[in-house]
Phi, psi and omega in degrees: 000317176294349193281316206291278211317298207264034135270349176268336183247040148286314175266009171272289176276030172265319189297302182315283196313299182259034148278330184291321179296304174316312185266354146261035187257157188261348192291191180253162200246154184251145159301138186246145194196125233115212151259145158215186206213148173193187165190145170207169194273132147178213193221134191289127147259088190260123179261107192258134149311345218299128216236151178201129183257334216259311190296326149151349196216129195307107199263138156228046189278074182277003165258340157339091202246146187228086187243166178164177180292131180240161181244144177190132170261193171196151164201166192182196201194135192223130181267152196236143165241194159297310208252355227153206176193166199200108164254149165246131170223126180258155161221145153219139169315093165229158176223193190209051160254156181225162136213181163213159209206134164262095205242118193217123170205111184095350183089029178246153180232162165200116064065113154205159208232086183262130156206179201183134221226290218257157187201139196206169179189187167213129170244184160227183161221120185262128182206140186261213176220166162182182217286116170106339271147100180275079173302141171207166192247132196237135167225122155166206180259144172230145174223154176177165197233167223218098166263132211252128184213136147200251185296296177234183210224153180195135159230179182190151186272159164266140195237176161144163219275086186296141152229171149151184202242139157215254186156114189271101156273139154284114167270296198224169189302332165258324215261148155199145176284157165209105167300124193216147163216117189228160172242143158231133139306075214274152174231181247269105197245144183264150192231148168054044157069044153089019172293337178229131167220149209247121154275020187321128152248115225248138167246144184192093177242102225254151199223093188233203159239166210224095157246145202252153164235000000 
């Protein structure tokens, strides 16, 4: 559990820091408005739940961190307002997280293995403007999939709810970095015919480029 605490509050200050950076640079920011296309680097954290029946006794391994690097491209299209701008954007997704959990009862032990590689959605973005920087709020749906091994393997997608904060900089008159901190709330799917059953929650922050056309 403490390994899990000091990785959530590693992404507590990567997200503080480069919001802070972001939103003290000077330039002046353009409204954004068009289609654009991107991609970006960072890093996945999942926090799983796991409930298990096959052992004779109910798991609540809410400390289960299945964490690694993701990846993700996107493309939308964004309308510019007086105040801001409001885009629909689908992404997709990949990551590299893994754990493993050691599930022991009654004097049976069994071994499982979570892990979770593809990932796709649809959002919107809500974003205002200020001086160096375009801030914005991400809403919308994610799926993505989760696979569960020991003696045998069974995955499954997961549906759930995405948020989250990010911040556009202007690099060049179409490119602008983007800084994103987003969670999905994923529910809850049964594995190995309802012998397992999976909760995931994704922490997930990213550092990418955004070019509009």
């Amino acid at each position: 559990m403490k390994k899990q605490n000091g990785k959530n509050r590693l992404g507590v200050y990567m997200v503080a820091g480069s919001l802070a950076l972001v939103l003290g640079l000077p330039s002046q920011v353009m409204a954004r408005e068009g289609g654009f296309i991107g991609a970006g680097m960072g890093w996945s954290s999942n926090h799983v739940e796991m409930s298990s029946s096959a052992l004779g006794a109910r798991y609540n391994l809410d400390g289960l961190a299945a964490d690694g690097l993701g990846g993700s491209i996107f493309a939308g299209y964004g309308w510019r307002s007086i105040h801001g701008f409001f885009a629909i954007e689908a992404n997709m997704g990949m990551r590299d997280a893994e754990a493993e959990e050691t599930l022991r009862s009654g004097g049976v032990t069994d071994k499982a293995r979570v892990e979770s590689d593809v990932s796709y959605g649809l959002g919107i973005l809500l974003g205002g403007r200020l001086e160096g920087a375009t801030p914005y709020l991400r809403l919308g749906w994610q799926t993505s999939n989760y696979e569960v091994s020991g003696a045998d393997s069974d995955d499954q997608d997961h549906d759930g709810i995405r948020y989250g904060v990010g911040a556009l900089l202007p690099l060049q008159e179409n490119l602008d970095m983007r800084l994103e901190w987003n969670q999905t709330r994923y529910g809850e799917e049964d594995y190995f015919d309802g012998a397992l059953e999976l909760k995931p929650t994704e922490s997930l922050f990213t550092v990418g480029v955004s070019l509009r056309y």
